[in-house]
Coordinates of C-alpha atoms in Angstrom, one line a residue:
M1 CA -202.7 19.8 -26.1
A2 CA -204.2 18.1 -23.1
A3 CA -204.1 20.1 -19.9
S4 CA -201.9 18.9 -17.1
V5 CA -203.5 17.4 -14.0
D6 CA -202.4 20.4 -11.9
S7 CA -204.2 22.8 -14.3
L8 CA -207.5 20.9 -14.4
D9 CA -210.5 22.4 -12.6
T10 CA -211.2 19.6 -10.0
G11 CA -213.6 21.7 -8.0
R12 CA -211.2 21.6 -5.1
P13 CA -209.2 24.5 -3.8
P14 CA -205.4 24.2 -4.5
A15 CA -203.4 22.7 -1.7
P16 CA -201.7 25.4 0.4
H17 CA -198.0 25.8 0.2
R18 CA -196.3 24.8 3.4
S19 CA -192.8 25.9 4.3
P20 CA -190.4 23.9 6.4
V21 CA -190.9 23.6 10.1
P22 CA -189.3 26.7 11.7
W23 CA -185.8 26.6 13.1
V24 CA -185.8 27.0 16.8
A25 CA -182.5 26.8 18.7
M26 CA -182.4 25.3 22.2
Y27 CA -180.1 26.8 24.8
H28 CA -179.9 26.5 28.6
S29 CA -177.2 28.1 30.7
V30 CA -174.7 30.8 29.7
G31 CA -171.5 30.9 31.8
D32 CA -168.6 28.7 32.9
C33 CA -168.7 25.3 31.1
S34 CA -165.7 23.7 32.7
D35 CA -167.9 21.3 34.8
D36 CA -170.8 20.6 32.5
P37 CA -171.7 16.8 32.3
Y38 CA -175.1 17.5 30.6
R39 CA -173.6 19.9 28.1
I40 CA -176.2 22.5 28.9
T41 CA -173.8 25.5 29.1
V42 CA -172.2 27.8 26.5
T43 CA -169.8 30.5 27.4
P44 CA -170.7 34.1 26.8
E45 CA -168.0 34.2 24.1
R46 CA -169.4 31.2 22.3
L47 CA -173.0 32.6 22.5
G48 CA -171.7 35.9 21.1
S49 CA -170.0 34.1 18.1
Q50 CA -173.2 32.1 17.5
L51 CA -175.4 35.2 17.4
A52 CA -172.8 36.9 15.2
W53 CA -173.0 33.9 12.8
L54 CA -176.8 34.4 12.6
R55 CA -176.5 38.1 11.8
R56 CA -173.8 37.5 9.1
R57 CA -176.2 35.2 7.3
G58 CA -179.0 37.7 7.4
L59 CA -180.9 35.8 10.1
Q60 CA -182.3 37.3 13.3
G61 CA -183.1 35.5 16.5
V62 CA -186.6 36.2 17.9
S63 CA -189.0 34.8 20.4
V64 CA -191.1 31.8 19.4
T65 CA -194.3 33.9 19.5
E66 CA -192.8 36.4 17.1
L67 CA -191.5 33.7 14.9
L68 CA -194.9 31.9 14.6
A69 CA -196.8 35.2 14.2
A70 CA -194.5 36.1 11.3
R71 CA -194.9 32.7 9.6
A72 CA -198.7 33.0 10.0
R73 CA -198.5 36.2 7.9
G74 CA -196.4 34.4 5.3
E75 CA -193.3 36.2 6.4
G76 CA -190.3 35.6 8.7
R77 CA -188.1 33.4 6.4
N78 CA -185.1 35.2 7.9
L79 CA -186.2 34.6 11.5
V80 CA -185.1 31.8 13.9
G81 CA -186.4 31.1 17.3
L82 CA -184.0 31.4 20.3
T83 CA -185.1 29.6 23.4
F84 CA -183.4 29.3 26.8
D85 CA -184.7 26.5 29.1
D86 CA -184.8 26.3 32.9
G87 CA -184.5 30.0 33.7
Y88 CA -181.0 30.1 35.0
A89 CA -179.9 33.3 36.8
D90 CA -177.0 33.7 34.3
F91 CA -179.6 34.5 31.5
V92 CA -179.9 38.0 32.9
T93 CA -176.2 38.6 33.6
D94 CA -174.6 36.8 30.6
A95 CA -177.1 36.1 27.9
L96 CA -179.4 39.2 27.9
P97 CA -176.6 41.7 27.2
L98 CA -175.5 39.7 24.1
L99 CA -179.1 39.4 22.9
H100 CA -179.3 43.2 23.1
R101 CA -176.0 43.7 21.4
F102 CA -177.0 41.6 18.4
D103 CA -180.6 42.9 18.3
C104 CA -182.1 39.5 19.0
G105 CA -185.2 38.5 20.9
A106 CA -185.7 35.2 22.8
T107 CA -188.1 33.1 24.8
L108 CA -187.1 32.2 28.3
F109 CA -188.8 29.1 29.8
V110 CA -188.9 29.3 33.6
L111 CA -190.1 27.2 36.6
P112 CA -192.4 29.3 38.9
G113 CA -192.3 26.5 41.5
R114 CA -188.5 26.8 41.9
L115 CA -188.0 30.6 42.0
G116 CA -184.6 31.4 43.4
G117 CA -183.8 27.7 43.7
D118 CA -181.4 25.7 41.6
N119 CA -181.2 22.8 39.2
A120 CA -181.9 20.1 41.8
W121 CA -183.3 17.7 39.1
D122 CA -179.7 17.3 37.7
P123 CA -177.9 14.7 40.0
L124 CA -174.5 15.4 38.4
G125 CA -172.6 18.6 37.9
P126 CA -172.7 22.0 39.7
R127 CA -175.7 23.5 41.3
K128 CA -176.8 26.4 39.1
P129 CA -179.0 29.2 40.6
L130 CA -182.3 29.9 39.0
L131 CA -183.9 33.3 38.5
T132 CA -185.9 34.9 41.3
A133 CA -189.3 36.5 40.6
D134 CA -187.6 39.9 40.2
G135 CA -185.1 38.4 37.7
I136 CA -188.0 37.1 35.6
R137 CA -189.7 40.4 35.7
Q138 CA -186.5 42.1 34.6
A139 CA -186.1 39.8 31.6
A140 CA -189.7 40.4 30.7
A141 CA -189.3 44.2 31.0
E142 CA -186.3 44.0 28.6
G143 CA -188.4 42.4 25.9
V144 CA -187.9 38.7 26.6
E145 CA -190.9 36.4 26.1
I146 CA -191.5 34.4 29.3
G147 CA -192.9 30.9 28.9
S148 CA -193.5 28.0 31.2
H149 CA -191.2 25.0 31.7
G150 CA -193.7 23.5 34.2
L151 CA -193.7 24.1 37.9
T152 CA -190.8 22.0 39.1
H153 CA -189.2 20.3 36.0
V154 CA -190.8 16.8 36.0
D155 CA -191.2 14.3 33.2
L156 CA -194.8 14.9 32.2
T157 CA -195.1 11.5 30.5
R158 CA -194.7 9.9 34.0
A159 CA -196.9 12.4 35.9
D160 CA -200.3 11.5 37.4
D161 CA -203.3 13.6 36.4
L162 CA -203.1 16.0 39.3
T163 CA -199.4 16.6 38.8
L164 CA -199.8 17.0 35.1
K165 CA -202.5 19.7 35.5
A166 CA -200.4 21.6 38.1
E167 CA -197.2 21.5 36.1
V168 CA -199.0 22.7 32.9
A169 CA -202.0 24.8 33.9
E170 CA -201.0 26.1 37.4
S171 CA -197.5 27.1 36.1
R172 CA -199.2 29.3 33.5
A173 CA -201.4 31.0 36.0
R174 CA -198.6 31.7 38.3
L175 CA -196.4 33.2 35.6
E176 CA -199.2 35.4 34.3
E177 CA -199.7 36.7 37.8
L178 CA -196.0 37.3 38.2
T179 CA -195.4 39.1 34.9
G180 CA -198.9 40.6 34.4
A181 CA -198.8 39.4 30.8
P182 CA -200.2 36.4 28.9
V183 CA -198.1 33.3 28.8
E184 CA -198.3 31.7 25.3
G185 CA -195.6 29.1 25.3
F186 CA -194.8 25.9 27.1
C187 CA -191.6 23.8 27.1
Y188 CA -191.7 20.1 28.0
P189 CA -189.1 19.3 30.6
Y190 CA -186.4 16.9 29.3
G191 CA -188.1 17.2 25.9
T192 CA -190.1 14.1 26.7
I193 CA -193.7 14.1 25.4
D194 CA -196.6 11.9 24.6
A195 CA -200.1 12.6 23.3
R196 CA -201.5 13.1 26.8
A197 CA -198.9 15.8 27.7
V198 CA -199.5 17.6 24.4
Q199 CA -203.3 17.5 25.0
A200 CA -202.8 19.0 28.5
V201 CA -200.7 21.8 27.1
R202 CA -203.3 22.5 24.4
E203 CA -206.2 22.4 26.9
A204 CA -204.4 24.8 29.3
G205 CA -204.6 27.5 26.6
Y206 CA -201.0 27.7 25.4
T207 CA -200.5 28.8 21.8
Y208 CA -197.5 26.6 21.3
G209 CA -195.3 24.0 23.0
C210 CA -191.6 23.3 22.5
A211 CA -190.1 19.8 22.6
I212 CA -186.9 18.5 21.1
D213 CA -187.7 15.7 18.6
P214 CA -191.4 15.1 18.8
G215 CA -191.7 12.8 15.7
P216 CA -195.3 12.2 14.6
L217 CA -196.6 14.5 17.3
T218 CA -194.9 17.5 15.6
G219 CA -197.2 20.5 15.4
P220 CA -197.9 23.9 17.0
H221 CA -198.0 22.2 20.5
A222 CA -195.0 20.0 19.9
L223 CA -192.3 22.1 18.0
P224 CA -189.0 20.4 17.3
R225 CA -185.9 22.3 18.4
V226 CA -182.2 22.2 17.6
Y227 CA -179.7 21.7 20.4
V228 CA -177.0 24.3 20.4
G229 CA -173.9 23.8 22.6
Q230 CA -170.4 24.9 23.3
D231 CA -169.0 22.9 20.4
D232 CA -171.2 24.5 17.8
T233 CA -168.9 26.7 15.8
A234 CA -169.9 28.4 12.6
W235 CA -169.6 25.4 10.3
R236 CA -171.5 23.1 12.8
L237 CA -174.3 25.7 13.0
H238 CA -174.4 25.9 9.2
L239 CA -174.7 22.1 9.0
K240 CA -177.4 21.9 11.7
Y241 CA -179.4 24.7 10.1
W242 CA -179.6 23.0 6.7
L243 CA -180.1 19.5 8.1
H244 CA -183.1 20.7 10.0
R245 CA -184.6 22.2 6.8
L246 CA -184.0 18.9 4.9
R247 CA -185.2 16.5 7.6
R248 CA -188.2 18.3 9.0
R249 CA -191.2 17.9 6.7
P250 CA -193.9 20.6 6.5
V251 CA -196.6 20.2 9.1
E252 CA -200.1 21.6 9.1
G253 CA -200.4 24.7 11.3
L254 CA -196.7 25.6 11.0

């Protein structure tokens, strides 16, 4: 019987098996969501129920660095990345206790150029305080991965060369000085990216970058993420989890 094409010795190594792009959840603020025009806030109660949903399904939330390291070893199928953008002060008071309760890790993307400031980039809605340097150190000391969200939260696709370098490279240097630890991850403000911004993140020495829906730029320095909000009950999370696995094709390096 003739051998199948797959079993023929073609002189080429077999193509590596590539698993789906990792599932990374995108959060922002945890607190009162009564005035929330950008839908960036979940209540502590909702976050707790979402983390409980993960655990019931045998899933564990971890930092993006831990997630990618596990996948590089061929492991981590039960891991999902948990990310919190902007570095709101309520991360320490409201999110961190819940992460500890459900034995979850996370990555917190902060803005070293706005320490102790607020979300001035949002023209609508309430002013939300950002973490101080001490707050960031506290999160790091309690096992949270600290990543950069840029210096001041600007759209990198509209930044000139000097601004782009400062937002990407200088923010990393400041955070490493602040925490005394390497900063491996970058998160693109507003989720907007282009090839120039991705290249800047790569050249600045980051191991990975988080976007939202990077399309053809998807890769280690442009990871897609899934928005998770106040309306995401168990059945919506289930749907989002499986739609992500169906829609996101395997990508080299992930």
